[in-house]
């Protein structure tokens, strides 16, 4: 058997139509590795878990975790990274927009001495608003001095120990791409193919993407808060200037009122970002775990289970009352 131990982590949310094909393609491309395929069912409501369990019954390389509700993409892959059992892992989305055959190129780079290798899409096959949005998001991230390997995606091969450390840190949501460079400089990128989604639909709507971006900016940069403070100050000065000009009769009341409202909306946007910082500080207080597991094919720490007693928990050895 190939000595390279690799866990393919596959987060799945309502992917019942995809998982069988995903499994077949992963096995065809990566069957030569000492392979584990870890599906993480992120609280799907469409029979995804049953599909995964069907695969697990016939293929011993298939393992799964199933959440008690939808905890979101980061929670899903974080659980997979935490419970991956091979020394290396590859992240593959269930829709296989990144072809598993490309994994070999990432593994080859890893073996050159890198702890983390990220796929960079040669051509991205997603709708225009996703591509445009991503360009703006990275541009602003760079302005805020947040270090993300340029073009890096969720298609990545990493040392499992490194992935676990990143998950433990739980910075931001956690923001994997921005945390890895804080831990190691042995990072590489590799150009990869990217395909349009052919089954199921994207789970990322605009609101969620904007939320993620804001999360990155406030969690990984203190520059954003300085910028916001400056913008608020400028809005205040503009309002004061408008008021003076209106009283002095230099501006019509309509123009002054309109411009004043513009200054006010800029200030309110800034206040919203500051509020997000406040929530981030409050988040440092005790909070629920990032995810809770309801069912799994592998041992899970009791703290990660919603009902630890509901199935055998191999991490707690049975205590005998009369033990000396
Ligand atoms: N996903 C998940 N939980 C979520 C949203 C998405 O586990 O709450 C999974 C999804 O099933 C897929 C992967 O994350 O395997 C990436 O999602 P998607 O393909 O919808 O993202 P996009 O390619 O549109 O960015
Ligand atoms: Mg996708």
CSV table of C-alpha atoms and ligand atoms in Angstrom, one decimal:
chain,number,residue,atom,x,y,z
A,1,UNK,CA,0.0,0.0,0.0
A,2,UNK,CA,1.1,3.6,-0.7
A,3,UNK,CA,2.7,4.8,2.5
A,4,UNK,CA,1.2,8.3,2.3
A,5,UNK,CA,-1.7,8.4,4.8
A,6,UNK,CA,-4.4,10.8,3.7
A,7,UNK,CA,-7.8,11.7,5.0
A,8,UNK,CA,-10.2,13.3,2.5
A,9,UNK,CA,-12.4,15.6,4.6
A,10,UNK,CA,-15.7,16.2,2.8
A,11,UNK,CA,-18.2,18.7,4.4
A,12,UNK,CA,-21.7,18.0,3.2
A,13,UNK,CA,-24.9,20.1,3.7
A,14,UNK,CA,-27.9,18.8,1.7
A,15,UNK,CA,-25.7,16.9,-0.8
A,16,UNK,CA,-27.7,13.7,-1.0
A,17,UNK,CA,-27.5,13.9,-4.8
A,18,UNK,CA,-23.7,14.2,-4.8
A,19,UNK,CA,-22.2,12.0,-2.2
A,20,UNK,CA,-22.2,8.6,-4.1
A,21,UNK,CA,-20.5,10.2,-7.1
A,22,UNK,CA,-18.1,12.1,-4.8
A,23,UNK,CA,-17.1,8.9,-3.1
A,24,UNK,CA,-16.7,7.1,-6.5
A,25,UNK,CA,-14.5,9.8,-7.8
A,26,UNK,CA,-12.4,10.1,-4.7
A,27,UNK,CA,-11.7,6.4,-4.6
A,28,UNK,CA,-10.9,6.3,-8.3
A,29,UNK,CA,-8.4,9.1,-8.0
A,30,UNK,CA,-6.9,8.6,-4.5
A,31,UNK,CA,-7.4,4.9,-3.9
A,32,UNK,CA,-3.7,4.4,-4.2
A,33,UNK,CA,-3.1,6.3,-0.9
A,34,UNK,CA,-3.6,4.9,2.6
A,35,UNK,CA,-6.9,6.6,2.4
A,36,UNK,CA,-9.7,7.6,4.8
A,37,UNK,CA,-12.7,9.4,3.6
A,38,UNK,CA,-14.3,11.5,6.4
A,39,UNK,CA,-17.8,12.9,5.5
A,40,UNK,CA,-19.1,15.5,7.8
A,41,UNK,CA,-22.9,15.8,7.5
A,42,UNK,CA,-23.6,19.4,8.6
A,43,UNK,CA,-27.2,18.9,9.8
A,44,UNK,CA,-28.6,18.0,6.3
A,45,UNK,CA,-32.3,17.5,6.0
A,46,UNK,CA,-32.3,15.7,2.6
A,47,UNK,CA,-31.1,12.1,3.3
A,48,UNK,CA,-27.3,13.0,3.0
A,49,UNK,CA,-26.6,11.0,6.2
A,50,UNK,CA,-28.4,7.9,4.9
A,51,UNK,CA,-26.4,8.1,1.7
A,52,UNK,CA,-23.1,8.4,3.7
A,53,UNK,CA,-24.1,5.5,6.0
A,54,UNK,CA,-24.9,3.4,2.9
A,55,UNK,CA,-21.3,4.0,1.6
A,56,UNK,CA,-19.8,3.4,5.0
A,57,UNK,CA,-21.5,0.0,5.2
A,58,UNK,CA,-19.7,-1.2,2.0
A,59,UNK,CA,-16.4,0.7,2.1
A,60,UNK,CA,-14.3,0.5,5.4
A,61,UNK,CA,-12.4,3.6,4.3
A,62,UNK,CA,-15.5,5.7,4.7
A,63,UNK,CA,-16.1,7.4,8.1
A,64,UNK,CA,-18.6,10.1,9.1
A,65,UNK,CA,-19.6,12.6,11.7
A,66,UNK,CA,-23.1,14.0,11.7
A,67,UNK,CA,-24.1,17.2,13.4
A,68,UNK,CA,-27.2,17.8,15.5
A,69,UNK,CA,-28.1,20.8,13.2
A,70,UNK,CA,-26.5,23.0,10.5
A,71,UNK,CA,-23.5,24.7,12.1
A,72,UNK,CA,-22.1,26.1,8.9
A,73,UNK,CA,-19.2,25.4,6.6
A,74,UNK,CA,-16.3,26.3,9.0
A,75,UNK,CA,-17.7,24.1,11.7
A,76,UNK,CA,-18.2,21.2,9.3
A,77,UNK,CA,-14.6,21.2,7.9
A,78,UNK,CA,-13.2,22.0,11.4
A,79,UNK,CA,-14.8,18.9,12.8
A,80,UNK,CA,-13.4,16.9,9.9
A,81,UNK,CA,-9.9,18.3,10.5
A,82,UNK,CA,-10.1,17.6,14.2
A,83,UNK,CA,-11.1,13.9,13.7
A,84,UNK,CA,-9.1,13.1,10.6
A,85,UNK,CA,-6.9,10.1,11.5
A,86,UNK,CA,-4.2,10.1,8.8
A,87,UNK,CA,-1.1,12.3,9.1
A,88,UNK,CA,-2.2,14.4,6.1
A,89,UNK,CA,-5.6,15.6,5.0
A,90,UNK,CA,-7.1,17.0,1.8
A,91,UNK,CA,-10.2,19.1,1.9
A,92,UNK,CA,-12.7,18.3,-0.9
A,93,UNK,CA,-16.1,19.8,-1.2
A,94,UNK,CA,-18.9,17.4,-1.9
A,95,UNK,CA,-19.7,19.0,-5.3
A,96,UNK,CA,-16.1,18.2,-6.4
A,97,UNK,CA,-15.7,21.5,-8.1
A,98,UNK,CA,-12.0,20.7,-7.5
A,99,UNK,CA,-11.2,17.4,-9.3
A,100,UNK,CA,-9.7,14.8,-6.9
A,101,UNK,CA,-7.2,13.9,-9.5
A,102,UNK,CA,-5.5,17.3,-8.9
A,103,UNK,CA,-4.7,16.2,-5.3
A,104,UNK,CA,-1.5,14.4,-6.5
A,105,UNK,CA,0.0,17.8,-7.5
A,106,UNK,CA,-0.7,19.2,-4.0
A,107,UNK,CA,0.7,16.1,-2.4
A,108,UNK,CA,3.9,16.3,-4.5
A,109,UNK,CA,4.4,19.9,-3.4
A,110,UNK,CA,3.8,18.9,0.3
A,111,UNK,CA,6.5,16.3,0.0
A,112,UNK,CA,8.9,18.9,-1.1
A,113,UNK,CA,8.8,20.2,2.5
A,114,UNK,CA,5.6,22.2,2.9
A,115,UNK,CA,3.2,22.0,5.8
A,116,UNK,CA,0.2,23.3,3.8
A,117,UNK,CA,-0.4,23.4,0.1
A,118,UNK,CA,-3.3,25.4,-1.4
A,119,UNK,CA,-4.9,25.0,-4.7
A,120,UNK,CA,-5.3,28.2,-6.8
A,121,UNK,CA,-7.9,28.0,-9.5
A,122,UNK,CA,-6.5,28.6,-13.0
A,123,UNK,CA,-10.0,29.7,-14.1
A,124,UNK,CA,-12.8,30.0,-11.6
A,125,UNK,CA,-16.1,28.5,-12.8
A,126,UNK,CA,-18.5,30.3,-10.6
A,127,UNK,CA,-21.1,33.1,-11.3
A,128,UNK,CA,-19.6,36.6,-12.0
A,129,UNK,CA,-20.8,38.1,-8.7
A,130,UNK,CA,-18.9,35.4,-6.8
A,131,UNK,CA,-15.7,36.1,-8.8
A,132,UNK,CA,-16.1,39.9,-8.4
A,133,UNK,CA,-16.9,39.6,-4.8
A,134,UNK,CA,-13.9,37.5,-4.1
A,135,UNK,CA,-11.6,40.0,-5.9
A,136,UNK,CA,-13.0,42.8,-3.7
A,137,UNK,CA,-12.7,40.7,-0.6
A,138,UNK,CA,-9.1,39.9,-1.2
A,139,UNK,CA,-8.2,43.4,-2.2
A,140,UNK,CA,-9.6,44.9,1.0
A,141,UNK,CA,-8.0,42.1,3.0
A,142,UNK,CA,-4.6,43.0,1.6
A,143,UNK,CA,-5.2,46.7,2.4
A,144,UNK,CA,-5.9,45.6,6.0
A,145,UNK,CA,-2.6,43.7,6.0
A,146,UNK,CA,-4.3,40.3,6.5
A,147,UNK,CA,-2.0,37.6,5.2
A,148,UNK,CA,-3.8,35.1,3.1
A,149,UNK,CA,-1.8,33.0,0.5
A,150,UNK,CA,-2.7,34.7,-2.8
A,151,UNK,CA,-5.6,32.9,-4.5
A,152,UNK,CA,-5.6,30.1,-1.9
A,153,UNK,CA,-8.9,28.1,-1.7
A,154,UNK,CA,-10.5,25.5,0.5
A,155,UNK,CA,-8.9,22.9,-1.8
A,156,UNK,CA,-5.8,22.2,0.3
A,157,UNK,CA,-3.5,19.4,1.5
A,158,UNK,CA,-2.2,19.9,5.1
A,159,UNK,CA,-0.4,18.1,7.9
A,160,UNK,CA,-3.3,17.0,10.0
A,161,UNK,CA,-1.5,18.3,13.2
A,162,UNK,CA,-1.3,21.7,11.7
A,163,UNK,CA,-5.0,21.7,10.7
A,164,UNK,CA,-5.9,20.7,14.2
A,165,UNK,CA,-3.9,23.5,15.8
A,166,UNK,CA,-5.6,26.0,13.6
A,167,UNK,CA,-9.0,24.6,14.6
A,168,UNK,CA,-8.0,24.7,18.3
A,169,UNK,CA,-7.1,28.4,18.0
A,170,UNK,CA,-10.7,29.2,16.8
A,171,UNK,CA,-9.7,32.6,15.7
A,172,UNK,CA,-12.7,34.4,14.0
A,173,UNK,CA,-15.2,31.9,12.7
A,174,UNK,CA,-12.3,30.4,12.5
A,175,UNK,CA,-10.7,31.7,9.4
A,176,UNK,CA,-8.5,29.0,8.2
A,177,UNK,CA,-6.7,30.7,5.4
A,178,UNK,CA,-5.7,33.7,7.5
A,179,UNK,CA,-4.6,31.5,10.5
A,180,UNK,CA,-2.3,29.1,8.7
A,181,UNK,CA,0.3,31.8,7.8
A,182,UNK,CA,0.3,32.8,11.5
A,183,UNK,CA,1.6,29.3,12.4
A,184,UNK,CA,4.0,28.3,9.6
A,185,UNK,CA,5.9,29.8,6.7
A,186,UNK,CA,6.1,26.5,4.8
A,187,UNK,CA,3.2,27.2,2.6
A,188,UNK,CA,2.9,26.6,-1.1
A,189,UNK,CA,0.3,27.2,-3.8
A,190,UNK,CA,-0.4,25.1,-6.9
A,191,UNK,CA,-2.5,26.0,-9.9
A,192,UNK,CA,-5.5,23.6,-10.2
A,193,UNK,CA,-8.5,23.1,-12.4
A,194,UNK,CA,-12.0,24.1,-11.2
A,195,UNK,CA,-15.3,22.9,-12.6
A,196,UNK,CA,-18.8,24.4,-12.4
A,197,UNK,CA,-21.1,22.7,-9.9
A,198,UNK,CA,-23.2,20.1,-11.7
A,199,UNK,CA,-25.3,18.7,-8.8
A,200,UNK,CA,-27.1,20.5,-6.0
A,201,UNK,CA,-26.8,24.2,-5.5
A,202,UNK,CA,-24.3,26.5,-3.8
A,203,UNK,CA,-24.9,27.0,-0.1
A,204,UNK,CA,-23.4,30.5,0.0
A,205,UNK,CA,-25.8,33.4,-0.5
A,206,UNK,CA,-24.7,37.0,-0.6
A,207,UNK,CA,-25.6,37.8,3.0
A,208,UNK,CA,-23.5,34.9,4.2
A,209,UNK,CA,-20.5,35.9,2.1
A,210,UNK,CA,-20.7,39.5,3.4
A,211,UNK,CA,-20.9,38.2,6.9
A,212,UNK,CA,-17.8,36.1,6.4
A,213,UNK,CA,-15.8,39.0,4.9
A,214,UNK,CA,-16.7,41.3,7.8
A,215,UNK,CA,-15.7,38.5,10.2
A,216,UNK,CA,-12.3,38.2,8.5
A,217,UNK,CA,-11.6,42.0,8.6
A,218,UNK,CA,-12.5,42.5,12.3
A,219,UNK,CA,-11.0,39.2,13.6
A,220,UNK,CA,-7.6,39.5,11.8
A,221,UNK,CA,-7.0,43.2,11.6
A,222,UNK,CA,-7.0,46.1,14.0
A,223,UNK,CA,-6.5,48.5,11.0
A,224,UNK,CA,-10.1,48.3,10.1
A,225,UNK,CA,-11.2,49.8,13.4
A,226,UNK,CA,-8.8,52.7,12.9
A,227,UNK,CA,-10.1,53.3,9.4
A,228,UNK,CA,-13.7,53.3,10.7
A,229,UNK,CA,-12.8,55.8,13.4
A,230,UNK,CA,-11.4,58.1,10.8
A,231,UNK,CA,-14.4,57.7,8.6
A,232,UNK,CA,-16.7,58.5,11.5
A,233,UNK,CA,-14.7,61.6,12.3
A,234,UNK,CA,-14.8,62.8,8.7
A,235,UNK,CA,-18.6,62.2,8.6
A,236,UNK,CA,-18.9,64.3,11.8
A,237,UNK,CA,-16.8,67.1,10.3
A,238,UNK,CA,-18.8,67.0,7.1
A,239,UNK,CA,-22.1,67.2,9.0
A,240,UNK,CA,-20.8,70.2,11.0
A,241,UNK,CA,-19.6,71.9,7.8
A,242,UNK,CA,-23.0,71.4,6.2
A,243,UNK,CA,-24.8,72.8,9.2
A,244,UNK,CA,-22.6,75.9,9.2
A,245,UNK,CA,-23.0,76.3,5.4
A,246,UNK,CA,-26.8,75.9,5.7
A,247,UNK,CA,-27.1,78.5,8.6
A,248,UNK,CA,-24.8,80.9,6.7
A,249,UNK,CA,-27.2,80.6,3.7
A,250,UNK,CA,-24.4,79.2,1.5
A,251,UNK,CA,-26.5,76.0,0.8
A,252,UNK,CA,-30.1,75.4,0.1
A,253,UNK,CA,-31.9,73.5,2.9
A,254,UNK,CA,-32.7,70.6,0.4
A,255,UNK,CA,-29.0,70.2,-0.5
A,256,UNK,CA,-27.8,70.5,3.1
A,257,UNK,CA,-30.4,68.0,4.3
A,258,UNK,CA,-29.5,65.5,1.5
A,259,UNK,CA,-25.8,65.8,2.1
A,260,UNK,CA,-26.4,65.5,5.8
A,261,UNK,CA,-28.3,62.3,5.3
A,262,UNK,CA,-25.4,60.9,3.2
A,263,UNK,CA,-22.9,61.7,6.0
A,264,UNK,CA,-25.3,60.1,8.5
A,265,UNK,CA,-25.6,56.9,6.5
A,266,UNK,CA,-21.8,56.7,6.3
A,267,UNK,CA,-21.6,57.1,10.0
A,268,UNK,CA,-24.2,54.4,10.6
A,269,UNK,CA,-22.2,52.0,8.4
A,270,UNK,CA,-19.1,52.7,10.5
A,271,UNK,CA,-21.1,52.2,13.7
A,272,UNK,CA,-22.3,48.8,12.4
A,273,UNK,CA,-18.7,47.7,12.0
A,274,UNK,CA,-17.8,48.9,15.4
A,275,UNK,CA,-20.7,47.0,16.8
A,276,UNK,CA,-19.2,43.9,15.2
A,277,UNK,CA,-16.0,44.5,17.0
A,278,UNK,CA,-17.9,44.7,20.3
A,279,UNK,CA,-19.6,41.4,19.5
A,280,UNK,CA,-16.2,39.9,18.8
A,281,UNK,CA,-14.9,41.0,22.2
A,282,UNK,CA,-18.0,39.6,23.9
A,283,UNK,CA,-17.4,36.3,22.0
A,284,UNK,CA,-14.2,35.9,24.1
A,285,UNK,CA,-16.6,35.0,27.0
A,286,UNK,CA,-17.7,31.3,27.4
A,287,UNK,CA,-19.8,30.2,24.4
A,288,UNK,CA,-21.3,27.1,23.0
A,289,UNK,CA,-18.9,24.7,21.1
A,290,UNK,CA,-18.4,25.3,17.4
A,291,UNK,CA,-20.3,22.1,16.6
A,292,UNK,CA,-22.2,19.2,18.3
A,293,UNK,CA,-22.1,15.7,16.9
A,294,UNK,CA,-25.3,13.5,17.0
A,295,UNK,CA,-23.9,10.4,15.2
A,296,UNK,CA,-20.5,9.2,14.2
A,297,UNK,CA,-18.7,6.1,12.9
A,298,UNK,CA,-15.5,7.0,14.8
A,299,UNK,CA,-14.8,7.9,18.5
A,300,UNK,CA,-15.7,11.5,19.3
A,301,UNK,CA,-14.7,13.4,22.5
A,302,UNK,CA,-17.7,13.6,24.8
A,303,UNK,CA,-17.5,17.4,24.8
A,304,UNK,CA,-18.2,17.4,21.1
A,305,UNK,CA,-21.3,15.2,21.4
A,306,UNK,CA,-24.8,16.5,22.0
A,307,UNK,CA,-25.8,13.4,23.9
A,308,UNK,CA,-22.6,11.7,25.0
A,309,UNK,CA,-24.5,8.8,26.7
A,310,UNK,CA,-26.6,8.0,23.6
A,311,UNK,CA,-24.0,5.7,22.1
A,312,UNK,CA,-20.8,4.0,23.3
A,313,UNK,CA,-18.3,6.7,24.1
A,314,UNK,CA,-14.9,5.0,23.8
A,315,UNK,CA,-13.1,7.9,25.4
A,316,UNK,CA,-14.6,7.3,28.8
A,317,UNK,CA,-13.5,4.0,30.3
A,318,UNK,CA,-16.3,2.5,32.4
A,319,UNK,CA,-15.8,3.3,36.1
A,320,UNK,CA,-16.7,0.6,38.6
A,321,UNK,CA,-18.3,1.9,41.7
A,322,UNK,CA,-16.4,-0.6,43.8
A,323,UNK,CA,-13.0,0.0,42.2
A,324,UNK,CA,-10.3,0.4,44.8
B,1,LIG,N1,-21.3,23.1,3.3
B,1,LIG,C1,-21.5,22.7,4.6
B,1,LIG,N2,-22.2,23.5,5.5
B,1,LIG,C2,-22.8,24.6,5.1
B,1,LIG,C3,-22.6,25.1,3.8
B,1,LIG,C4,-21.9,24.3,2.9
B,1,LIG,O1,-21.0,21.6,5.0
B,1,LIG,O2,-23.5,25.2,5.9
B,1,LIG,C5,-20.6,22.3,2.4
B,1,LIG,C6,-21.2,22.0,1.1
B,1,LIG,O3,-22.1,20.8,1.2
B,1,LIG,C7,-20.1,21.8,0.1
B,1,LIG,C8,-19.0,22.7,0.7
B,1,LIG,O4,-19.4,23.0,2.0
B,1,LIG,O5,-19.5,20.4,0.2
B,1,LIG,C9,-18.9,24.0,-0.1
B,1,LIG,O6,-20.2,24.5,-0.3
B,1,LIG,P1,-20.6,25.1,-1.7
B,1,LIG,O7,-20.2,24.2,-2.8
B,1,LIG,O8,-22.1,25.4,-1.6
B,1,LIG,O9,-19.8,26.5,-1.8
B,1,LIG,P2,-19.3,27.3,-3.1
B,1,LIG,O10,-18.6,26.3,-4.0
B,1,LIG,O11,-20.6,27.8,-3.7
B,1,LIG,O12,-18.4,28.3,-2.5
B,2,LIG,MG1,-19.0,24.4,-4.5
